[in-house]
CSV table of C-alpha atoms in Angstrom, one decimal:
chain,number,residue,atom,x,y,z
U,20,MET,CA,140.2,99.4,92.1
U,21,LEU,CA,143.6,97.9,93.0
U,22,GLU,CA,144.6,94.7,91.2
U,23,LYS,CA,144.5,91.7,93.5
U,24,ASN,CA,147.8,90.2,94.6
U,25,SER,CA,149.1,87.1,92.8
U,26,VAL,CA,150.7,84.0,94.2
U,27,TYR,CA,152.2,81.0,92.3
U,28,LEU,CA,152.4,77.7,94.2
U,29,VAL,CA,154.7,75.0,92.9
U,30,GLY,CA,153.9,71.4,94.0
U,31,VAL,CA,150.2,70.5,94.4
U,32,GLY,CA,151.2,66.9,95.5
U,33,TRP,CA,151.8,68.2,99.0
U,34,ILE,CA,148.5,68.7,100.8
U,35,TRP,CA,149.8,71.4,103.0
U,36,VAL,CA,150.7,73.5,100.0
U,37,SER,CA,147.1,73.1,98.8
U,38,ALA,CA,145.9,74.5,102.1
U,39,LEU,CA,148.0,77.6,101.5
U,40,ALA,CA,146.4,78.0,98.1
U,41,ARG,CA,143.0,77.9,99.8
U,42,TYR,CA,144.2,80.6,102.2
U,43,TYR,CA,145.1,82.9,99.4
U,44,LEU,CA,141.9,82.1,97.6
U,45,SER,CA,140.0,83.2,100.7
U,46,LYS,CA,141.9,86.5,100.6
U,47,GLN,CA,140.8,86.9,97.0
U,48,TRP,CA,144.3,86.7,95.6
U,49,LYS,CA,144.9,85.4,92.1
U,50,VAL,CA,146.2,81.9,92.7
U,51,TYR,CA,148.3,80.0,90.1
U,52,TRP,CA,149.7,76.5,90.6
U,53,SER,CA,151.7,73.8,88.9
U,54,ASP,CA,152.5,70.2,89.6
U,55,SER,CA,154.1,67.3,87.7
U,56,ASN,CA,151.2,65.0,88.4
U,57,ASP,CA,147.4,65.2,88.1
U,58,SER,CA,145.1,64.1,91.0
U,59,HIS,CA,141.7,64.3,92.4
U,60,LEU,CA,143.0,66.9,94.8
U,61,ILE,CA,143.9,69.1,91.8
U,62,ASP,CA,140.5,68.6,90.3
U,63,LYS,CA,139.0,69.9,93.5
U,64,LEU,CA,141.2,73.0,93.5
U,65,ILE,CA,140.4,73.8,89.9
U,66,SER,CA,136.7,73.7,90.9
U,67,GLU,CA,137.6,76.4,93.5
U,68,TRP,CA,139.1,78.7,90.9
U,69,ALA,CA,142.8,78.0,91.3
U,70,ASP,CA,144.6,78.2,87.9
U,71,ILE,CA,146.6,75.0,87.7
U,72,ILE,CA,148.7,73.3,85.1
U,73,ILE,CA,150.0,69.8,85.1
U,74,TRP,CA,153.6,70.6,84.1
U,75,SER,CA,156.0,73.4,84.7
U,76,ASP,CA,156.0,76.5,82.5
U,77,SER,CA,158.5,79.2,83.3
U,78,ASN,CA,156.7,81.6,81.0
U,79,ARG,CA,154.0,81.9,83.6
U,80,ILE,CA,156.4,83.4,86.0
U,81,THR,CA,156.4,87.1,85.3
U,82,LYS,CA,156.7,90.3,87.4
U,83,LYS,CA,153.0,90.3,87.9
U,84,ILE,CA,153.5,87.4,90.4
U,85,ASP,CA,154.0,88.8,93.9
U,86,LEU,CA,155.0,85.6,95.7
U,87,VAL,CA,156.1,82.1,94.8
U,88,ILE,CA,155.6,79.2,97.3
U,89,TYR,CA,157.0,75.8,96.8
U,90,SER,CA,157.0,72.4,98.4
U,91,GLU,CA,159.9,70.4,99.8
U,92,ALA,CA,159.6,67.9,97.0
U,93,VAL,CA,160.4,70.5,94.2
U,94,PRO,CA,164.1,70.7,93.3
U,95,SER,CA,165.8,74.1,93.2
U,96,THR,CA,166.5,73.4,89.5
U,97,GLN,CA,162.8,73.4,88.6
U,98,SER,CA,162.2,75.9,85.7
U,99,GLU,CA,159.6,78.0,87.5
U,100,LEU,CA,161.7,78.5,90.6
U,101,LEU,CA,164.7,79.4,88.4
U,102,ALA,CA,162.6,82.0,86.6
U,103,ALA,CA,161.3,83.5,89.9
U,104,ASN,CA,164.8,83.7,91.3
U,105,GLU,CA,166.0,85.4,88.1
U,106,LEU,CA,163.2,88.0,88.3
U,107,GLY,CA,163.8,88.7,92.0
U,108,ILE,CA,160.3,87.5,93.1
U,109,LYS,CA,159.8,86.7,96.7
U,110,MET,CA,160.1,82.9,97.2
U,111,LEU,CA,159.2,80.9,100.3
U,112,LYS,CA,159.2,77.3,101.2
U,113,TYR,CA,155.7,76.2,102.4
U,114,ASN,CA,156.5,76.1,106.1
U,115,VAL,CA,158.0,79.7,106.1
U,116,ALA,CA,155.0,80.9,104.1
U,117,LEU,CA,152.6,79.4,106.6
U,118,ALA,CA,154.6,80.8,109.5
U,119,GLU,CA,154.3,84.3,108.1
U,120,ILE,CA,150.5,83.9,108.3
U,121,ALA,CA,150.1,81.8,111.4
U,122,ASN,CA,152.5,83.7,113.7
U,123,GLU,CA,150.3,86.8,113.4
U,124,HIS,CA,147.5,84.9,115.4
U,125,ARG,CA,147.3,83.0,118.7
U,126,LEU,CA,148.9,79.9,117.3
U,127,ILE,CA,148.0,76.4,118.4
U,128,ALA,CA,150.7,74.1,116.9
U,129,VAL,CA,150.2,70.3,117.1
U,130,ALA,CA,153.7,68.8,116.7
U,131,TRP,CA,154.6,65.1,117.3
U,132,THR,CA,155.4,62.0,115.4
U,133,HIS,CA,152.1,60.2,115.1
U,134,TRP,CA,148.4,61.2,114.5
U,135,LYS,CA,148.9,65.0,114.3
U,136,SER,CA,146.1,65.2,111.8
U,137,THR,CA,143.5,63.6,114.0
U,138,THR,CA,144.2,65.9,117.0
U,139,THR,CA,144.4,69.0,114.8
U,140,SER,CA,141.1,68.0,113.1
U,141,MET,CA,139.4,67.5,116.5
U,142,ILE,CA,140.6,70.8,117.9
U,143,SER,CA,139.5,72.6,114.7
U,144,GLN,CA,136.0,71.0,114.7
U,145,ILE,CA,135.5,72.0,118.4
U,146,LEU,CA,136.4,75.6,117.4
U,147,LYS,CA,134.1,75.5,114.5
U,148,LYS,CA,131.2,74.4,116.7
U,149,SER,CA,132.0,77.3,119.1
U,150,THR,CA,131.6,81.0,118.5
U,151,GLU,CA,135.3,81.6,118.4
U,152,ASP,CA,137.0,83.2,115.3
U,153,PHE,CA,139.7,80.9,114.1
U,154,TRP,CA,141.8,79.7,111.1
U,155,SER,CA,142.9,76.2,110.5
U,156,VAL,CA,145.3,74.3,108.3
U,157,VAL,CA,145.1,70.5,108.5
U,158,TRP,CA,147.0,67.8,106.5
U,159,THR,CA,143.8,66.0,105.6
U,160,LEU,CA,140.4,66.8,104.2
U,161,LEU,CA,137.4,67.4,106.5
U,162,LYS,CA,133.8,67.1,105.5
U,163,GLU,CA,133.1,69.8,108.1
U,164,PHE,CA,135.3,72.1,106.0
U,165,HIS,CA,133.3,71.3,102.9
U,166,GLY,CA,136.0,68.7,101.8
U,167,LYS,CA,138.9,71.1,102.3
U,168,ASN,CA,142.0,71.3,104.5
U,169,PHE,CA,141.6,75.0,105.3
U,170,PHE,CA,138.9,76.9,107.2
U,171,SER,CA,138.6,80.5,108.3
U,172,ARG,CA,136.1,82.5,110.3
U,173,GLY,CA,136.6,86.1,111.6
U,174,LYS,CA,140.0,87.8,112.1
U,175,ASN,CA,143.2,87.5,114.2
U,176,ASN,CA,142.1,85.0,116.8
U,177,PHE,CA,143.2,81.4,117.0
U,178,PHE,CA,145.2,79.7,114.2
U,179,VAL,CA,145.5,75.8,114.4
U,180,ILE,CA,148.2,74.0,112.4
U,181,GLU,CA,150.1,70.8,112.2
U,182,ALA,CA,153.7,71.6,112.8
U,183,CYS,CA,155.9,69.2,110.9
U,184,GLU,CA,159.3,68.2,112.4
U,185,TYR,CA,160.8,67.2,109.0
U,186,LYS,CA,164.0,69.2,108.4
U,187,GLU,CA,163.1,71.2,111.5
U,188,HIS,CA,160.3,72.9,109.6
U,189,PHE,CA,158.4,73.6,112.8
U,190,LEU,CA,161.1,75.9,114.1
U,191,ALA,CA,159.6,78.6,111.8
U,192,TYR,CA,156.5,78.8,114.1
U,193,LYS,CA,156.0,80.8,117.3
U,194,PRO,CA,153.1,79.0,119.1
U,195,HIS,CA,151.1,80.3,122.0
U,196,LEU,CA,150.1,76.7,122.7
U,197,ALA,CA,152.2,73.7,121.6
U,198,VAL,CA,151.1,70.1,121.8
U,199,ILE,CA,153.7,67.2,121.9
U,200,THR,CA,152.4,63.8,123.0
U,201,ASN,CA,154.7,61.3,121.3
U,202,ILE,CA,158.2,61.5,119.9
U,203,GLU,CA,159.5,58.4,118.1
U,204,TYR,CA,162.5,58.5,115.8
U,205,ASP,CA,161.6,59.2,112.1
U,206,HIS,CA,162.9,61.0,109.0
U,207,ALA,CA,166.3,59.2,109.2
U,208,ASP,CA,167.3,60.8,105.9
U,209,TYR,CA,167.6,64.1,107.8
U,210,PHE,CA,167.9,63.2,111.5
U,211,LYS,CA,170.9,60.9,111.6
U,212,THR,CA,170.4,59.8,115.2
U,213,PRO,CA,167.5,59.5,117.6
U,214,LYS,CA,169.2,62.1,119.8
U,215,SER,CA,169.2,64.7,117.0
U,216,TYR,CA,165.5,64.0,116.4
U,217,VAL,CA,164.6,64.7,120.1
U,218,LYS,CA,166.8,67.8,120.0
U,219,ALA,CA,164.6,69.3,117.3
U,220,PHE,CA,161.6,69.1,119.7
U,221,GLU,CA,163.7,70.7,122.4
U,222,ASP,CA,164.4,73.6,120.0
U,223,PHE,CA,160.7,73.7,119.2
U,224,ILE,CA,159.9,74.1,122.9
U,225,ASN,CA,162.0,77.2,122.9
U,226,LYS,CA,159.8,78.8,120.2
U,227,ILE,CA,156.8,79.0,122.5
U,228,ILE,CA,155.7,82.5,123.4
U,229,PRO,CA,156.7,83.2,127.1
U,230,TRP,CA,154.1,82.5,129.7
U,231,TRP,CA,151.9,80.4,127.4
U,232,PHE,CA,151.4,76.7,127.2
U,233,CYS,CA,152.9,73.3,126.2
U,234,VAL,CA,151.0,70.1,126.5
U,235,ILE,CA,153.3,67.1,127.1
U,236,ASN,CA,152.6,63.4,127.4
U,237,TRP,CA,153.9,62.4,130.8
U,238,ASP,CA,153.8,58.7,129.7
U,239,ASP,CA,156.0,59.1,126.6
U,240,THR,CA,159.7,58.6,127.4
U,241,ASN,CA,161.1,61.1,124.9
U,242,ALA,CA,158.3,63.7,125.3
U,243,LYS,CA,158.9,63.6,129.1
U,244,THR,CA,162.5,64.8,128.7
U,245,LEU,CA,161.2,68.2,127.4
U,246,ILE,CA,159.6,69.0,130.8
U,247,TRP,CA,161.3,71.8,132.8
U,248,LEU,CA,163.4,73.0,129.9
U,249,ARG,CA,161.9,76.4,130.5
U,250,ASP,CA,160.6,78.2,133.6
U,251,ASP,CA,158.6,80.8,131.7
U,252,ILE,CA,155.8,78.6,130.2
U,253,HIS,CA,153.0,76.5,131.6
U,254,TYR,CA,153.4,72.7,131.1
U,255,ILE,CA,150.2,70.6,130.9
U,256,LEU,CA,151.2,67.1,131.8
U,257,VAL,CA,148.8,64.5,130.3
U,258,SER,CA,148.4,60.8,130.7
U,259,LYS,CA,145.7,58.3,129.6
U,260,GLU,CA,143.5,59.0,132.7
U,261,SER,CA,144.3,62.4,134.0
U,262,TYR,CA,146.2,65.7,133.6
U,263,SER,CA,147.9,68.4,135.7
U,264,THR,CA,149.7,71.7,135.3
U,265,ILE,CA,153.2,72.9,136.1
U,266,PHE,CA,153.2,76.6,136.7
U,267,PRO,CA,156.0,78.9,135.5
U,268,THR,CA,158.9,79.3,137.9
U,269,GLU,CA,157.7,76.4,140.0
U,270,LYS,CA,158.5,72.7,139.7
U,271,HIS,CA,155.4,71.4,141.3
U,272,THR,CA,152.0,70.5,139.8
U,273,SER,CA,148.5,71.5,140.4
U,274,ASN,CA,145.9,69.0,141.6
U,275,THR,CA,145.3,66.1,139.3
U,276,GLU,CA,142.2,66.4,137.2
U,277,TYR,CA,140.4,63.6,135.3
U,278,TYR,CA,138.8,63.6,131.9
U,279,PRO,CA,135.1,63.5,131.6
U,280,GLU,CA,133.7,60.4,129.8
U,281,ILE,CA,134.2,60.7,126.0
U,282,VAL,CA,132.3,58.3,123.8
U,283,LEU,CA,133.7,58.1,120.3
U,284,ASN,CA,132.2,56.6,117.2
U,285,VAL,CA,135.6,55.6,115.7
U,286,PRO,CA,137.9,52.8,117.0
U,287,GLY,CA,141.2,52.9,118.6
U,288,GLU,CA,142.7,53.8,122.0
U,289,HIS,CA,145.1,56.2,120.2
U,290,ILE,CA,142.1,58.1,118.8
U,291,LEU,CA,140.5,58.3,122.2
U,292,PHE,CA,143.8,59.7,123.6
U,293,ASP,CA,143.8,62.3,120.8
U,294,ALA,CA,140.3,63.3,121.8
U,295,LYS,CA,141.4,63.8,125.3
U,296,ILE,CA,144.2,66.1,124.1
U,297,ALA,CA,141.7,68.1,122.0
U,298,PHE,CA,139.4,68.4,125.1
U,299,ILE,CA,142.3,69.8,127.2
U,300,VAL,CA,143.2,72.3,124.5
U,301,SER,CA,139.6,73.4,124.2
U,302,GLN,CA,139.4,74.0,127.9
U,303,MET,CA,142.6,76.0,128.0
U,304,ILE,CA,141.2,78.4,125.4
U,305,GLY,CA,137.9,78.8,127.1
U,306,ILE,CA,135.4,76.7,125.1
U,307,PRO,CA,132.5,75.4,127.1
U,308,GLU,CA,132.9,71.7,128.0
U,309,ILE,CA,129.5,70.8,126.6
U,310,ILE,CA,130.5,72.0,123.1
U,311,SER,CA,133.8,70.1,123.3
U,312,LEU,CA,132.2,66.8,124.3
U,313,GLU,CA,129.3,67.1,121.8
U,314,THR,CA,131.8,67.7,119.0
U,315,LEU,CA,134.1,64.8,120.0
U,316,GLU,CA,131.2,62.4,120.3
U,317,ASP,CA,130.0,63.4,116.8
U,318,TYR,CA,133.6,62.9,115.4
U,319,SER,CA,133.4,60.4,112.6
U,320,GLY,CA,137.0,60.6,111.3
U,321,VAL,CA,138.7,62.3,108.4
U,322,TRP,CA,140.1,61.6,105.0
U,323,ARG,CA,142.8,58.9,105.0
U,324,ARG,CA,142.6,58.2,108.8
U,325,MET,CA,140.8,54.9,109.0
U,326,GLU,CA,138.5,56.3,106.5
U,327,LYS,CA,135.6,54.2,105.3
U,328,ILE,CA,135.5,54.7,101.5
U,329,GLY,CA,132.7,52.4,100.4
U,330,THR,CA,132.3,48.8,99.3
U,331,SER,CA,133.8,46.7,96.6
U,332,ASP,CA,132.0,44.8,93.8
U,333,LYS,CA,131.6,41.9,96.2
U,334,TRP,CA,130.5,43.9,99.2
U,335,ASN,CA,133.8,44.1,101.1
U,336,LEU,CA,134.4,47.3,103.0
U,337,ILE,CA,137.2,49.5,101.6
U,338,MET,CA,139.2,51.7,104.0
U,339,SER,CA,142.1,54.0,103.6
U,340,ASP,CA,144.7,55.2,106.1
U,341,TYR,CA,147.8,57.4,105.8
U,342,GLY,CA,149.9,55.4,108.3
U,343,HIS,CA,153.4,54.5,107.2
U,344,HIS,CA,155.5,54.4,110.3
U,345,PRO,CA,155.6,50.9,112.0
U,346,THR,CA,154.0,52.3,115.2
U,347,GLU,CA,151.2,53.8,113.1
U,348,ILE,CA,150.7,50.6,111.2
U,349,ILE,CA,150.4,48.2,114.2
U,350,THR,CA,148.2,50.6,116.1
U,351,THR,CA,145.9,51.2,113.1
U,352,LEU,CA,145.5,47.5,112.3
U,353,LYS,CA,144.8,46.7,115.9
U,354,ALA,CA,142.1,49.3,116.1
U,355,ILE,CA,140.4,48.1,112.9
U,356,LYS,CA,140.6,44.5,113.9
U,357,SER,CA,139.0,45.3,117.3
U,358,TRP,CA,136.2,47.2,115.6
U,359,TYR,CA,135.6,44.4,113.0
U,360,PRO,CA,136.6,41.2,114.8
U,361,ASP,CA,134.7,38.9,112.4
U,362,LYS,CA,136.2,40.4,109.3
U,363,GLN,CA,139.4,39.3,107.4
U,364,LEU,CA,141.9,42.2,107.2
U,365,TYR,CA,143.4,42.5,103.7
U,366,VAL,CA,146.2,45.1,103.9
U,367,VAL,CA,147.8,46.8,100.9
U,368,PHE,CA,150.8,48.6,102.3
U,369,GLN,CA,153.0,51.0,100.4
U,370,PRO,CA,156.2,52.0,102.2
U,371,HIS,CA,157.2,55.7,101.9
U,372,GLN,CA,160.8,56.2,100.7
U,373,TYR,CA,163.5,53.6,100.2
U,374,SER,CA,165.7,55.3,102.8
U,375,ARG,CA,162.9,55.2,105.5
U,376,THR,CA,162.2,51.6,104.7
U,377,ILE,CA,165.9,50.7,105.3
U,378,GLU,CA,166.1,52.7,108.5
U,379,LEU,CA,162.9,51.2,109.9
U,380,LEU,CA,163.2,47.7,108.6
U,381,ASP,CA,163.6,46.0,111.9
U,382,TRP,CA,160.4,47.7,113.2
U,383,PHE,CA,158.5,46.8,110.1
U,384,LYS,CA,159.2,43.1,110.7
U,385,ASP,CA,156.5,42.7,113.4
U,386,SER,CA,154.1,45.5,112.4
U,387,PHE,CA,151.5,43.3,110.6
U,388,LYS,CA,150.5,40.7,113.1
U,389,TYR,CA,146.8,42.0,113.1
U,390,ALA,CA,146.6,41.6,109.3
U,391,ASP,CA,145.3,38.4,107.7
U,392,THR,CA,146.8,39.2,104.3
U,393,VAL,CA,149.5,41.7,103.4
U,394,ILE,CA,150.4,43.0,99.9
U,395,ILE,CA,153.4,45.3,99.2
U,396,PRO,CA,152.7,46.9,95.8
U,397,ASN,CA,155.8,49.1,95.5
U,398,ILE,CA,158.0,51.4,97.5
U,399,TYR,CA,157.1,55.1,96.9
U,400,GLU,CA,160.2,57.0,95.8
U,401,SER,CA,160.9,60.4,97.3
U,402,ARG,CA,164.3,62.0,97.7
U,403,ASP,CA,166.0,58.6,97.5
U,404,SER,CA,169.5,58.0,96.4
U,405,ASP,CA,170.6,55.3,93.9
U,406,ASP,CA,172.3,53.5,96.9
U,407,ASP,CA,169.0,53.5,98.8
U,408,LYS,CA,167.1,52.0,95.8
U,409,ALA,CA,169.8,49.3,95.4
U,410,ALA,CA,169.7,48.3,99.0
U,411,ILE,CA,165.9,47.5,99.3
U,412,ASN,CA,163.0,46.5,97.1
U,413,THR,CA,159.6,44.9,97.6
U,414,LYS,CA,160.8,41.4,97.2
U,415,LYS,CA,163.4,41.8,100.0
U,416,LEU,CA,161.0,43.7,102.2
U,417,VAL,CA,158.4,40.8,101.9
U,418,SER,CA,161.1,38.3,102.9
U,419,GLU,CA,162.0,40.3,106.0
U,420,ILE,CA,158.5,40.8,107.4
U,421,HIS,CA,157.3,38.2,109.8
U,422,HIS,CA,153.9,37.1,108.3
U,423,ASN,CA,152.6,33.8,106.9
U,424,ASN,CA,150.5,35.5,104.2
U,425,ILE,CA,152.5,38.4,102.7
U,426,HIS,CA,153.0,38.9,99.0
U,427,ASP,CA,155.0,41.1,96.6
U,428,GLY,CA,152.4,43.1,94.6
U,429,ILE,CA,155.1,44.1,92.1
U,430,SER,CA,153.3,47.3,91.1
U,431,LEU,CA,150.1,49.2,91.8
U,432,GLU,CA,148.6,47.9,88.5
U,433,HIS,CA,149.3,44.2,89.4
U,434,THR,CA,148.2,44.8,93.0
U,435,THR,CA,144.8,46.0,91.6
U,436,GLU,CA,144.4,42.7,89.9
U,437,LEU,CA,145.2,40.9,93.1
U,438,ILE,CA,142.6,42.9,94.9
U,439,TYR,CA,140.0,42.1,92.2
U,440,SER,CA,140.8,38.4,92.5
U,441,TYR,CA,140.6,38.4,96.3
U,442,ASP,CA,137.3,40.3,96.2
U,443,ARG,CA,135.7,37.7,93.8
U,444,ASN,CA,136.9,34.8,96.0
U,445,ASN,CA,136.0,36.3,99.4
U,446,PRO,CA,132.7,38.1,99.0
U,447,ASN,CA,131.3,40.1,102.0
U,448,SER,CA,134.0,38.9,104.3
U,449,SER,CA,136.7,41.4,104.6
U,450,ILE,CA,138.2,44.9,105.1
U,451,ILE,CA,140.4,45.9,102.2
U,452,LEU,CA,142.7,48.6,103.7
U,453,LEU,CA,144.8,50.9,101.5
U,454,LEU,CA,147.7,51.9,103.8
U,455,GLY,CA,150.5,54.3,103.2
U,456,ALA,CA,151.3,58.0,102.7
U,457,TRP,CA,151.1,58.4,98.9
U,458,ASP,CA,149.5,57.0,95.7
U,459,VAL,CA,148.4,53.7,97.1
U,460,ASP,CA,145.2,55.6,97.9
U,461,THR,CA,144.5,56.1,94.2
U,462,LEU,CA,143.4,52.5,94.1
U,463,ARG,CA,140.2,53.5,95.8
U,464,TYR,CA,138.9,54.9,92.4
U,465,LYS,CA,139.5,51.5,90.8
U,466,ILE,CA,138.1,49.1,93.4
U,467,LYS,CA,135.2,51.1,95.0
U,468,THR,CA,131.8,50.5,93.5
U,469,SER,CA,129.5,52.0,96.1
């Protein structure tokens, strides 16, 4: 019997790398992993038989390893990467590794600035309820996937992914169906101007397989500029109420069609729009309408997307959300406030990156108007320069945000004490929201009691 192939993945902190680990586990490869920090995500992977260490150990990199995959966060000087390079082992960044797998299927790539995970999850759940064979990689955890971010059934049919625009990573993919419904300037550490950011999406359009499909939001100013860039693909033009098709070689549309009624059990007009996009995609790939609508009406959200975690010691509801861009913040807070109009909204927001905080500072100023209380515990550092860290801190950020009840939380530890105090003094009155892309979510394990 031939020995199974072996893969070594460096950087468990990135959820999309963990999805690749699960892919290789499903293929019965030997899977090894390392990361600089422990987490509940790692504990889950260990229970799935991935061999993980919480440090780097270059001695684990031997010629028995067939492939090394690493995350964007891992520097090229990391000891395991140096050892792999010295031994001539094949090394791939996570997006290239995913492209090698996904491009062999009929690829559905969801690529825009906000709420990619929601739409990708909805499309994946519709496929799961159908009889179609498919594979899916999502940047969140789904209870429908047994608490994982990867699912597979059958062979070589549809593959659904989130296609990240950061550093133009999505240009590695060759989608049969691409979805772009909002483009708003982000990742200023790489894209130096809004024009260069939109240009990356133009290049992504050119990666679509000829004669296949691109879903474009007709109501989004930047997304709208991508229409008619090619005359050898179908464009599906969507708005809040209807959609139509531009056929290849023709610059006219089909008759306007309207969405059926979709009743969701989660708040937010943006979530309803994502559901409409998922419905369109499901129709384009031939899934019966009744399956799509039943799945969407059963949709109850996913990990870290307005997720209901449980209650605090004093019966306040604890929620968690990944949102960290100003548009995501204001939209999420508005949705939660509309769903719970009688509750106080206590928001613990952790900005992601000093550089991003600086670039988006003017937008942050008015992003918290739907919150009753705001705490900024710290700024999460990632790929930041010393100049970035000297230019902004939590105290300055608090002073810049337009809000009458905003506080510097100083640290995650001190913020935890602030939450405890608030909980004691305001029983059964509030939503405590953990908001941000990184370790602010770890507070759930300290403040949740049921």
